[in-house]
Amino acid sequence: AGSYVTLHCFGPDSCYCVEPETGTLFEDTLGRQETFLCSEEGEKLRLTPCRRQNVLTCDRRGYYQATQCLEEECVCVYIDSGALIKGVGVDECYSRVDNRTACQKRVDSGCENENESDCVVPTCDSQGLFVREQCP
């Protein structure tokens, strides 16, 4: 037996959720396609950054789960960005929000995803802002 796809669209501005077994329209679910998803229960779920990807696990509210595991290895991530929290053991994972500044994020990422010879890790001041003069 087949079932209905839970999200139906007629153009980018006219999408709605349906009950997967009967195709019945769920009330109050009309909206733009890129702003929500439909759950199997017909809930209109806000399309968060976590729900826009399929690698990390999301909680019911659409935030990243604080503890992310792949096979036997688990790490802690910020629940709003999914960024790895370095130096924190899995037993210390809890719902942390990523309040790091752009400079602090750049320092934490080091030279990953960059050519080592071109990489310069910045210096941040005590408030986490880039210092005016950066020296390699």
PDB file of C-alpha atoms in Angstrom:
ATOM      1  CA  ALA A   1       0.000   0.000   0.000  1.00  0.00           C
ATOM      2  CA  GLY A   2       1.269   3.445  -0.869  1.00  0.00           C
ATOM      3  CA  SER A   3       1.102   6.635   1.116  1.00  0.00           C
ATOM      4  CA  TYR A   4       1.019  10.342   0.376  1.00  0.00           C
ATOM      5  CA  VAL A   5       4.097  12.546   0.576  1.00  0.00           C
ATOM      6  CA  THR A   6       3.545  14.757   3.650  1.00  0.00           C
ATOM      7  CA  LEU A   7       4.477  18.048   1.910  1.00  0.00           C
ATOM      8  CA  HIS A   8       2.516  19.143  -1.177  1.00  0.00           C
ATOM      9  CA  CYS A   9       3.300  22.297  -3.147  1.00  0.00           C
ATOM     10  CA  PHE A  10       1.611  24.271  -5.917  1.00  0.00           C
ATOM     11  CA  GLY A  11       4.339  26.817  -6.626  1.00  0.00           C
ATOM     12  CA  PRO A  12       6.850  28.182  -4.089  1.00  0.00           C
ATOM     13  CA  ASP A  13       4.279  30.040  -1.962  1.00  0.00           C
ATOM     14  CA  SER A  14       1.557  27.400  -1.704  1.00  0.00           C
ATOM     15  CA  CYS A  15       2.750  24.376   0.255  1.00  0.00           C
ATOM     16  CA  TYR A  16       0.864  22.462   2.912  1.00  0.00           C
ATOM     17  CA  CYS A  17       1.068  19.294   5.019  1.00  0.00           C
ATOM     18  CA  VAL A  18      -1.171  16.266   4.460  1.00  0.00           C
ATOM     19  CA  GLU A  19      -1.895  13.119   6.456  1.00  0.00           C
ATOM     20  CA  PRO A  20       0.290  10.428   4.830  1.00  0.00           C
ATOM     21  CA  GLU A  21      -2.336   7.644   4.789  1.00  0.00           C
ATOM     22  CA  THR A  22      -5.389   9.608   3.585  1.00  0.00           C
ATOM     23  CA  GLY A  23      -3.945  12.721   1.918  1.00  0.00           C
ATOM     24  CA  THR A  24      -6.183  14.914   4.125  1.00  0.00           C
ATOM     25  CA  LEU A  25      -4.977  18.518   4.378  1.00  0.00           C
ATOM     26  CA  PHE A  26      -3.833  19.554   7.861  1.00  0.00           C
ATOM     27  CA  GLU A  27      -5.344  22.911   8.790  1.00  0.00           C
ATOM     28  CA  ASP A  28      -3.044  25.908   9.347  1.00  0.00           C
ATOM     29  CA  THR A  29      -0.080  24.435   7.456  1.00  0.00           C
ATOM     30  CA  LEU A  30      -0.126  26.586   4.295  1.00  0.00           C
ATOM     31  CA  GLY A  31       3.185  28.391   3.752  1.00  0.00           C
ATOM     32  CA  ARG A  32       6.358  28.861   1.734  1.00  0.00           C
ATOM     33  CA  GLN A  33       8.245  25.638   0.949  1.00  0.00           C
ATOM     34  CA  GLU A  34      11.650  26.802   2.174  1.00  0.00           C
ATOM     35  CA  THR A  35      10.383  27.737   5.657  1.00  0.00           C
ATOM     36  CA  PHE A  36       9.012  24.435   6.980  1.00  0.00           C
ATOM     37  CA  LEU A  37       8.823  20.653   6.792  1.00  0.00           C
ATOM     38  CA  CYS A  38       5.907  18.357   7.586  1.00  0.00           C
ATOM     39  CA  SER A  39       6.188  15.644  10.212  1.00  0.00           C
ATOM     40  CA  GLU A  40       4.471  12.273   9.801  1.00  0.00           C
ATOM     41  CA  GLU A  41       1.933  13.515  12.363  1.00  0.00           C
ATOM     42  CA  GLY A  42       1.098  16.569  10.242  1.00  0.00           C
ATOM     43  CA  GLU A  43       3.017  19.047  12.340  1.00  0.00           C
ATOM     44  CA  LYS A  44       4.427  22.038  10.521  1.00  0.00           C
ATOM     45  CA  LEU A  45       8.100  22.001  11.569  1.00  0.00           C
ATOM     46  CA  ARG A  46      10.236  25.119  11.286  1.00  0.00           C
ATOM     47  CA  LEU A  47      13.067  24.502   8.806  1.00  0.00           C
ATOM     48  CA  THR A  48      16.111  25.121  11.014  1.00  0.00           C
ATOM     49  CA  PRO A  49      19.772  24.841   9.972  1.00  0.00           C
ATOM     50  CA  CYS A  50      19.855  21.365  11.525  1.00  0.00           C
ATOM     51  CA  ARG A  51      16.862  20.227   9.489  1.00  0.00           C
ATOM     52  CA  ARG A  52      18.493  21.568   6.300  1.00  0.00           C
ATOM     53  CA  GLN A  53      21.246  18.923   6.520  1.00  0.00           C
ATOM     54  CA  ASN A  54      21.275  15.171   6.945  1.00  0.00           C
ATOM     55  CA  VAL A  55      24.550  14.382   8.739  1.00  0.00           C
ATOM     56  CA  LEU A  56      23.975  15.505  12.332  1.00  0.00           C
ATOM     57  CA  THR A  57      20.992  14.530  14.481  1.00  0.00           C
ATOM     58  CA  CYS A  58      18.318  17.116  15.351  1.00  0.00           C
ATOM     59  CA  ASP A  59      16.098  17.209  18.422  1.00  0.00           C
ATOM     60  CA  ARG A  60      12.321  17.622  18.215  1.00  0.00           C
ATOM     61  CA  ARG A  61      12.587  21.439  18.246  1.00  0.00           C
ATOM     62  CA  GLY A  62      14.993  21.440  15.296  1.00  0.00           C
ATOM     63  CA  TYR A  63      18.195  22.162  17.240  1.00  0.00           C
ATOM     64  CA  TYR A  64      21.262  19.969  16.968  1.00  0.00           C
ATOM     65  CA  GLN A  65      21.444  17.292  19.672  1.00  0.00           C
ATOM     66  CA  ALA A  66      24.287  18.234  22.048  1.00  0.00           C
ATOM     67  CA  THR A  67      25.848  14.767  21.767  1.00  0.00           C
ATOM     68  CA  GLN A  68      26.492  13.556  18.226  1.00  0.00           C
ATOM     69  CA  CYS A  69      27.688   9.994  17.615  1.00  0.00           C
ATOM     70  CA  LEU A  70      28.979   8.281  14.502  1.00  0.00           C
ATOM     71  CA  GLU A  71      29.406   4.573  15.109  1.00  0.00           C
ATOM     72  CA  GLU A  72      31.472   4.352  18.342  1.00  0.00           C
ATOM     73  CA  GLU A  73      32.787   7.931  18.443  1.00  0.00           C
ATOM     74  CA  CYS A  74      30.761  10.697  20.119  1.00  0.00           C
ATOM     75  CA  VAL A  75      31.437  14.445  20.299  1.00  0.00           C
ATOM     76  CA  CYS A  76      29.764  17.516  21.767  1.00  0.00           C
ATOM     77  CA  VAL A  77      28.368  20.266  19.520  1.00  0.00           C
ATOM     78  CA  TYR A  78      26.680  23.611  20.008  1.00  0.00           C
ATOM     79  CA  ILE A  79      22.920  23.103  19.697  1.00  0.00           C
ATOM     80  CA  ASP A  80      22.349  26.174  17.487  1.00  0.00           C
ATOM     81  CA  SER A  81      25.261  25.868  15.032  1.00  0.00           C
ATOM     82  CA  GLY A  82      26.287  22.207  15.174  1.00  0.00           C
ATOM     83  CA  ALA A  83      29.921  23.318  15.536  1.00  0.00           C
ATOM     84  CA  LEU A  84      32.213  20.981  17.471  1.00  0.00           C
ATOM     85  CA  ILE A  85      32.946  21.993  21.074  1.00  0.00           C
ATOM     86  CA  LYS A  86      36.653  21.237  21.424  1.00  0.00           C
ATOM     87  CA  GLY A  87      38.080  19.988  24.706  1.00  0.00           C
ATOM     88  CA  VAL A  88      34.745  18.880  26.164  1.00  0.00           C
ATOM     89  CA  GLY A  89      34.153  15.240  27.030  1.00  0.00           C
ATOM     90  CA  VAL A  90      30.894  13.548  26.081  1.00  0.00           C
ATOM     91  CA  ASP A  91      30.006  13.263  29.778  1.00  0.00           C
ATOM     92  CA  GLU A  92      29.995  17.098  29.858  1.00  0.00           C
ATOM     93  CA  CYS A  93      27.698  17.613  26.846  1.00  0.00           C
ATOM     94  CA  TYR A  94      24.622  19.709  27.486  1.00  0.00           C
ATOM     95  CA  SER A  95      22.627  22.282  25.551  1.00  0.00           C
ATOM     96  CA  ARG A  96      25.271  24.934  24.919  1.00  0.00           C
ATOM     97  CA  VAL A  97      24.570  27.842  22.579  1.00  0.00           C
ATOM     98  CA  ASP A  98      27.437  29.008  20.369  1.00  0.00           C
ATOM     99  CA  ASN A  99      28.211  32.486  21.706  1.00  0.00           C
ATOM    100  CA  ARG A 100      31.712  32.636  20.230  1.00  0.00           C
ATOM    101  CA  THR A 101      32.628  35.706  18.203  1.00  0.00           C
ATOM    102  CA  ALA A 102      33.771  35.424  14.576  1.00  0.00           C
ATOM    103  CA  CYS A 103      37.378  35.767  15.741  1.00  0.00           C
ATOM    104  CA  GLN A 104      36.996  33.015  18.363  1.00  0.00           C
ATOM    105  CA  LYS A 105      35.365  30.707  15.790  1.00  0.00           C
ATOM    106  CA  ARG A 106      38.241  31.336  13.366  1.00  0.00           C
ATOM    107  CA  VAL A 107      40.844  30.579  16.056  1.00  0.00           C
ATOM    108  CA  ASP A 108      38.996  27.388  17.051  1.00  0.00           C
ATOM    109  CA  SER A 109      38.802  26.171  13.448  1.00  0.00           C
ATOM    110  CA  GLY A 110      42.558  26.618  13.022  1.00  0.00           C
ATOM    111  CA  CYS A 111      43.645  25.782   9.505  1.00  0.00           C
ATOM    112  CA  GLU A 112      41.159  23.050   8.728  1.00  0.00           C
ATOM    113  CA  ASN A 113      39.816  23.304   5.175  1.00  0.00           C
ATOM    114  CA  GLU A 114      42.699  25.609   4.186  1.00  0.00           C
ATOM    115  CA  ASN A 115      46.096  25.289   2.552  1.00  0.00           C
ATOM    116  CA  GLU A 116      48.600  25.255   5.444  1.00  0.00           C
ATOM    117  CA  SER A 117      50.950  27.736   3.706  1.00  0.00           C
ATOM    118  CA  ASP A 118      48.113  30.283   3.288  1.00  0.00           C
ATOM    119  CA  CYS A 119      46.677  29.856   6.767  1.00  0.00           C
ATOM    120  CA  VAL A 120      46.938  32.590   9.355  1.00  0.00           C
ATOM    121  CA  VAL A 121      45.179  32.026  12.666  1.00  0.00           C
ATOM    122  CA  PRO A 122      44.050  35.426  13.952  1.00  0.00           C
ATOM    123  CA  THR A 123      44.624  37.001  17.350  1.00  0.00           C
ATOM    124  CA  CYS A 124      41.561  38.043  19.360  1.00  0.00           C
ATOM    125  CA  ASP A 125      41.356  40.682  22.092  1.00  0.00           C
ATOM    126  CA  SER A 126      39.847  40.064  25.551  1.00  0.00           C
ATOM    127  CA  GLN A 127      36.309  40.629  24.185  1.00  0.00           C
ATOM    128  CA  GLY A 128      36.882  38.085  21.413  1.00  0.00           C
ATOM    129  CA  LEU A 129      37.208  40.679  18.631  1.00  0.00           C
ATOM    130  CA  PHE A 130      39.973  40.674  16.033  1.00  0.00           C
ATOM    131  CA  VAL A 131      42.947  42.791  17.150  1.00  0.00           C
ATOM    132  CA  ARG A 132      43.566  45.620  14.733  1.00  0.00           C
ATOM    133  CA  GLU A 133      47.068  44.510  13.738  1.00  0.00           C
ATOM    134  CA  GLN A 134      47.442  40.834  12.789  1.00  0.00           C
ATOM    135  CA  CYS A 135      50.939  39.399  12.399  1.00  0.00           C
ATOM    136  CA  PRO A 136      51.649  35.985  10.827  1.00  0.00           C
TER     137      PRO A 136
END
